[in-house]
PDB file of C-alpha atoms in Angstrom:
ATOM      1  CA  UNK A   1     -16.339 -31.288 -25.499  1.00 36.00           C
ATOM      2  CA  UNK A   2     -13.550 -31.989 -22.987  1.00 36.00           C
ATOM      3  CA  UNK A   3     -11.190 -29.679 -22.983  1.00 35.00           C
ATOM      4  CA  UNK A   4      -7.330 -31.079 -23.576  1.00 39.00           C
ATOM      5  CA  UNK A   5      -4.136 -29.656 -21.813  1.00 39.00           C
ATOM      6  CA  UNK A   6      -3.499 -26.116 -23.455  1.00 48.00           C
ATOM      7  CA  UNK A   7      -6.525 -26.258 -26.188  1.00 62.00           C
ATOM      8  CA  UNK A   8      -9.641 -24.371 -26.080  1.00 70.00           C
ATOM      9  CA  UNK A   9     -12.720 -25.783 -26.419  1.00 87.00           C
ATOM     10  CA  UNK A  10     -14.842 -24.628 -29.214  1.00 91.00           C
ATOM     11  CA  UNK A  11     -18.512 -23.792 -29.055  1.00 93.00           C
ATOM     12  CA  UNK A  12     -20.416 -22.481 -31.918  1.00 96.00           C
ATOM     13  CA  UNK A  13     -23.938 -20.682 -30.670  1.00 93.00           C
ATOM     14  CA  UNK A  14     -27.158 -20.339 -32.430  1.00 94.00           C
ATOM     15  CA  UNK A  15     -28.817 -17.121 -31.608  1.00 93.00           C
ATOM     16  CA  UNK A  16     -31.711 -18.582 -29.974  1.00 90.00           C
ATOM     17  CA  UNK A  17     -29.243 -19.383 -27.159  1.00 91.00           C
ATOM     18  CA  UNK A  18     -27.813 -15.531 -27.178  1.00 90.00           C
ATOM     19  CA  UNK A  19     -31.294 -14.203 -26.977  1.00 90.00           C
ATOM     20  CA  UNK A  20     -32.541 -16.476 -24.419  1.00 85.00           C
ATOM     21  CA  UNK A  21     -29.600 -15.526 -21.954  1.00 85.00           C
ATOM     22  CA  UNK A  22     -30.409 -11.441 -22.509  1.00 84.00           C
ATOM     23  CA  UNK A  23     -34.572 -11.609 -22.785  1.00 80.00           C
ATOM     24  CA  UNK A  24     -35.545 -12.296 -19.132  1.00 67.00           C
ATOM     25  CA  UNK A  25     -39.003 -14.119 -20.559  1.00 60.00           C
ATOM     26  CA  UNK A  26     -37.607 -16.766 -22.738  1.00 62.00           C
ATOM     27  CA  UNK A  27     -38.225 -20.377 -21.428  1.00 76.00           C
ATOM     28  CA  UNK A  28     -34.534 -21.417 -21.799  1.00 76.00           C
ATOM     29  CA  UNK A  29     -33.297 -18.863 -19.351  1.00 73.00           C
ATOM     30  CA  UNK A  30     -32.178 -20.881 -16.488  1.00 76.00           C
ATOM     31  CA  UNK A  31     -30.193 -23.353 -19.375  1.00 83.00           C
ATOM     32  CA  UNK A  32     -29.082 -20.165 -20.671  1.00 81.00           C
ATOM     33  CA  UNK A  33     -27.440 -19.313 -17.629  1.00 80.00           C
ATOM     34  CA  UNK A  34     -25.661 -22.721 -16.825  1.00 83.00           C
ATOM     35  CA  UNK A  35     -24.080 -22.284 -20.468  1.00 83.00           C
ATOM     36  CA  UNK A  36     -23.091 -18.952 -20.344  1.00 79.00           C
ATOM     37  CA  UNK A  37     -21.424 -19.168 -16.704  1.00 81.00           C
ATOM     38  CA  UNK A  38     -19.518 -22.378 -18.580  1.00 79.00           C
ATOM     39  CA  UNK A  39     -18.685 -19.946 -21.393  1.00 78.00           C
ATOM     40  CA  UNK A  40     -16.595 -17.593 -19.155  1.00 75.00           C
ATOM     41  CA  UNK A  41     -15.376 -20.140 -16.395  1.00 71.00           C
ATOM     42  CA  UNK A  42     -13.752 -22.525 -18.633  1.00 72.00           C
ATOM     43  CA  UNK A  43     -11.159 -22.703 -21.388  1.00 82.00           C
ATOM     44  CA  UNK A  44     -14.028 -21.565 -24.082  1.00 87.00           C
ATOM     45  CA  UNK A  45     -13.837 -19.829 -27.303  1.00 90.00           C
ATOM     46  CA  UNK A  46     -17.248 -19.468 -29.051  1.00 93.00           C
ATOM     47  CA  UNK A  47     -17.453 -19.066 -33.014  1.00 95.00           C
ATOM     48  CA  UNK A  48     -20.053 -17.757 -34.319  1.00 96.00           C
ATOM     49  CA  UNK A  49     -20.871 -16.405 -38.368  1.00 97.00           C
ATOM     50  CA  UNK A  50     -21.083 -12.898 -38.209  1.00 95.00           C
ATOM     51  CA  UNK A  51     -25.301 -13.581 -39.348  1.00 96.00           C
ATOM     52  CA  UNK A  52     -25.398 -14.397 -35.773  1.00 96.00           C
ATOM     53  CA  UNK A  53     -24.808 -10.834 -34.549  1.00 97.00           C
ATOM     54  CA  UNK A  54     -27.506  -9.667 -37.182  1.00 97.00           C
ATOM     55  CA  UNK A  55     -30.364 -11.782 -36.024  1.00 96.00           C
ATOM     56  CA  UNK A  56     -29.630 -11.220 -32.095  1.00 96.00           C
ATOM     57  CA  UNK A  57     -29.552  -7.404 -32.914  1.00 97.00           C
ATOM     58  CA  UNK A  58     -32.522  -7.923 -34.737  1.00 97.00           C
ATOM     59  CA  UNK A  59     -34.232  -9.619 -32.663  1.00 95.00           C
ATOM     60  CA  UNK A  60     -33.691  -7.840 -29.411  1.00 95.00           C
ATOM     61  CA  UNK A  61     -34.472  -4.384 -31.013  1.00 96.00           C
ATOM     62  CA  UNK A  62     -38.149  -5.796 -31.899  1.00 95.00           C
ATOM     63  CA  UNK A  63     -38.539  -7.310 -28.346  1.00 91.00           C
ATOM     64  CA  UNK A  64     -37.741  -4.321 -26.573  1.00 92.00           C
ATOM     65  CA  UNK A  65     -37.973  -1.534 -28.822  1.00 95.00           C
ATOM     66  CA  UNK A  66     -34.820  -0.219 -27.412  1.00 95.00           C
ATOM     67  CA  UNK A  67     -32.068   1.446 -29.935  1.00 96.00           C
ATOM     68  CA  UNK A  68     -30.011   1.653 -26.839  1.00 97.00           C
ATOM     69  CA  UNK A  69     -30.166  -1.838 -25.649  1.00 94.00           C
ATOM     70  CA  UNK A  70     -29.867  -3.037 -29.048  1.00 95.00           C
ATOM     71  CA  UNK A  71     -26.829  -1.068 -29.723  1.00 97.00           C
ATOM     72  CA  UNK A  72     -25.090  -2.402 -26.622  1.00 96.00           C
ATOM     73  CA  UNK A  73     -26.116  -5.605 -27.340  1.00 95.00           C
ATOM     74  CA  UNK A  74     -23.966  -5.200 -30.603  1.00 97.00           C
ATOM     75  CA  UNK A  75     -21.223  -4.084 -28.936  1.00 97.00           C
ATOM     76  CA  UNK A  76     -21.156  -6.903 -26.338  1.00 93.00           C
ATOM     77  CA  UNK A  77     -20.809  -9.509 -28.698  1.00 94.00           C
ATOM     78  CA  UNK A  78     -18.334  -7.627 -31.327  1.00 96.00           C
ATOM     79  CA  UNK A  79     -15.977  -6.777 -28.089  1.00 95.00           C
ATOM     80  CA  UNK A  80     -16.239 -10.057 -25.779  1.00 90.00           C
ATOM     81  CA  UNK A  81     -12.714 -11.766 -26.334  1.00 89.00           C
ATOM     82  CA  UNK A  82     -13.990 -15.409 -25.875  1.00 88.00           C
ATOM     83  CA  UNK A  83     -16.524 -14.700 -29.384  1.00 93.00           C
ATOM     84  CA  UNK A  84     -15.206 -14.514 -32.814  1.00 95.00           C
ATOM     85  CA  UNK A  85     -17.707 -13.535 -35.646  1.00 96.00           C
ATOM     86  CA  UNK A  86     -16.573 -15.558 -38.410  1.00 96.00           C
ATOM     87  CA  UNK A  87     -17.498 -13.844 -42.477  1.00 95.00           C
ATOM     88  CA  UNK A  88     -19.822 -15.538 -44.309  1.00 94.00           C
ATOM     89  CA  UNK A  89     -17.339 -16.037 -47.906  1.00 96.00           C
ATOM     90  CA  UNK A  90     -17.617 -18.219 -50.600  1.00 97.00           C
ATOM     91  CA  UNK A  91     -16.487 -21.344 -48.640  1.00 97.00           C
ATOM     92  CA  UNK A  92     -18.817 -21.445 -45.816  1.00 97.00           C
ATOM     93  CA  UNK A  93     -21.414 -20.233 -47.874  1.00 97.00           C
ATOM     94  CA  UNK A  94     -21.003 -23.485 -50.182  1.00 98.00           C
ATOM     95  CA  UNK A  95     -20.777 -25.591 -47.365  1.00 97.00           C
ATOM     96  CA  UNK A  96     -24.179 -24.210 -45.695  1.00 98.00           C
ATOM     97  CA  UNK A  97     -25.943 -24.726 -48.864  1.00 98.00           C
ATOM     98  CA  UNK A  98     -24.487 -28.199 -48.931  1.00 97.00           C
ATOM     99  CA  UNK A  99     -26.147 -28.573 -45.295  1.00 97.00           C
ATOM    100  CA  UNK A 100     -29.272 -26.853 -46.680  1.00 97.00           C
ATOM    101  CA  UNK A 101     -29.921 -29.840 -49.761  1.00 97.00           C
ATOM    102  CA  UNK A 102     -28.315 -32.500 -47.359  1.00 96.00           C
ATOM    103  CA  UNK A 103     -30.580 -31.862 -43.865  1.00 96.00           C
ATOM    104  CA  UNK A 104     -33.342 -29.855 -45.518  1.00 96.00           C
ATOM    105  CA  UNK A 105     -32.450 -26.833 -42.901  1.00 97.00           C
ATOM    106  CA  UNK A 106     -33.521 -23.105 -43.720  1.00 96.00           C
ATOM    107  CA  UNK A 107     -30.692 -20.853 -44.867  1.00 95.00           C
ATOM    108  CA  UNK A 108     -29.591 -19.249 -41.512  1.00 95.00           C
ATOM    109  CA  UNK A 109     -29.870 -22.691 -39.869  1.00 97.00           C
ATOM    110  CA  UNK A 110     -27.383 -24.536 -42.569  1.00 97.00           C
ATOM    111  CA  UNK A 111     -25.339 -21.414 -41.916  1.00 98.00           C
ATOM    112  CA  UNK A 112     -24.755 -21.998 -38.139  1.00 97.00           C
ATOM    113  CA  UNK A 113     -24.578 -25.945 -38.790  1.00 97.00           C
ATOM    114  CA  UNK A 114     -21.934 -25.028 -41.539  1.00 98.00           C
ATOM    115  CA  UNK A 115     -19.952 -22.644 -39.135  1.00 98.00           C
ATOM    116  CA  UNK A 116     -20.208 -25.697 -36.142  1.00 97.00           C
ATOM    117  CA  UNK A 117     -18.921 -28.230 -39.111  1.00 97.00           C
ATOM    118  CA  UNK A 118     -16.127 -26.509 -40.573  1.00 96.00           C
ATOM    119  CA  UNK A 119     -14.603 -25.625 -36.891  1.00 96.00           C
ATOM    120  CA  UNK A 120     -15.682 -28.994 -35.514  1.00 96.00           C
ATOM    121  CA  UNK A 121     -16.795 -27.073 -32.484  1.00 95.00           C
ATOM    122  CA  UNK A 122     -19.682 -27.863 -30.445  1.00 93.00           C
ATOM    123  CA  UNK A 123     -23.195 -26.348 -31.513  1.00 95.00           C
ATOM    124  CA  UNK A 124     -25.366 -25.795 -29.218  1.00 93.00           C
ATOM    125  CA  UNK A 125     -28.987 -24.800 -29.945  1.00 93.00           C
ATOM    126  CA  UNK A 126     -32.560 -24.392 -28.468  1.00 91.00           C
ATOM    127  CA  UNK A 127     -34.264 -24.088 -32.579  1.00 93.00           C
ATOM    128  CA  UNK A 128     -36.438 -27.228 -32.570  1.00 92.00           C
ATOM    129  CA  UNK A 129     -35.115 -27.729 -36.391  1.00 94.00           C
ATOM    130  CA  UNK A 130     -31.735 -28.017 -36.082  1.00 95.00           C
ATOM    131  CA  UNK A 131     -32.262 -29.899 -33.364  1.00 93.00           C
ATOM    132  CA  UNK A 132     -34.498 -32.431 -35.391  1.00 94.00           C
ATOM    133  CA  UNK A 133     -33.338 -32.424 -38.599  1.00 93.00           C
ATOM    134  CA  UNK A 134     -29.700 -32.234 -37.911  1.00 93.00           C
ATOM    135  CA  UNK A 135     -28.298 -32.799 -34.470  1.00 88.00           C
ATOM    136  CA  UNK A 136     -29.936 -35.986 -34.153  1.00 88.00           C
ATOM    137  CA  UNK A 137     -29.340 -37.172 -37.433  1.00 85.00           C
ATOM    138  CA  UNK A 138     -25.421 -36.955 -36.579  1.00 77.00           C
TER     139      UNK A 138
END
């Protein structure tokens, strides 16, 4: 999404992208580094539903076994100025349900897609189901 003067690029990140950045052994590590550098070097804001916070912290805890690392990641996501967490209210929940019905996505995936639609943001994901069922169809 090109940047216009005075406006910010809006990006919605799936938890797969954030986890790939944080865990060294992930297969998308080099691509994620490029994405992360873009986020912090350009006029970009990240819009993610608050469910992504839970998914990421849970995945980090399961993979590392570390409470301290999980807590640090939680604080990173909560306190990074470029990242805005969106609450899952009735409107977004309804839109996510519509996305699930239309594209046949799982619940959490539908929330990510609905967030990107709601905020007209670029959706970045490594999730093959989202890519196949949604991104390749739009």
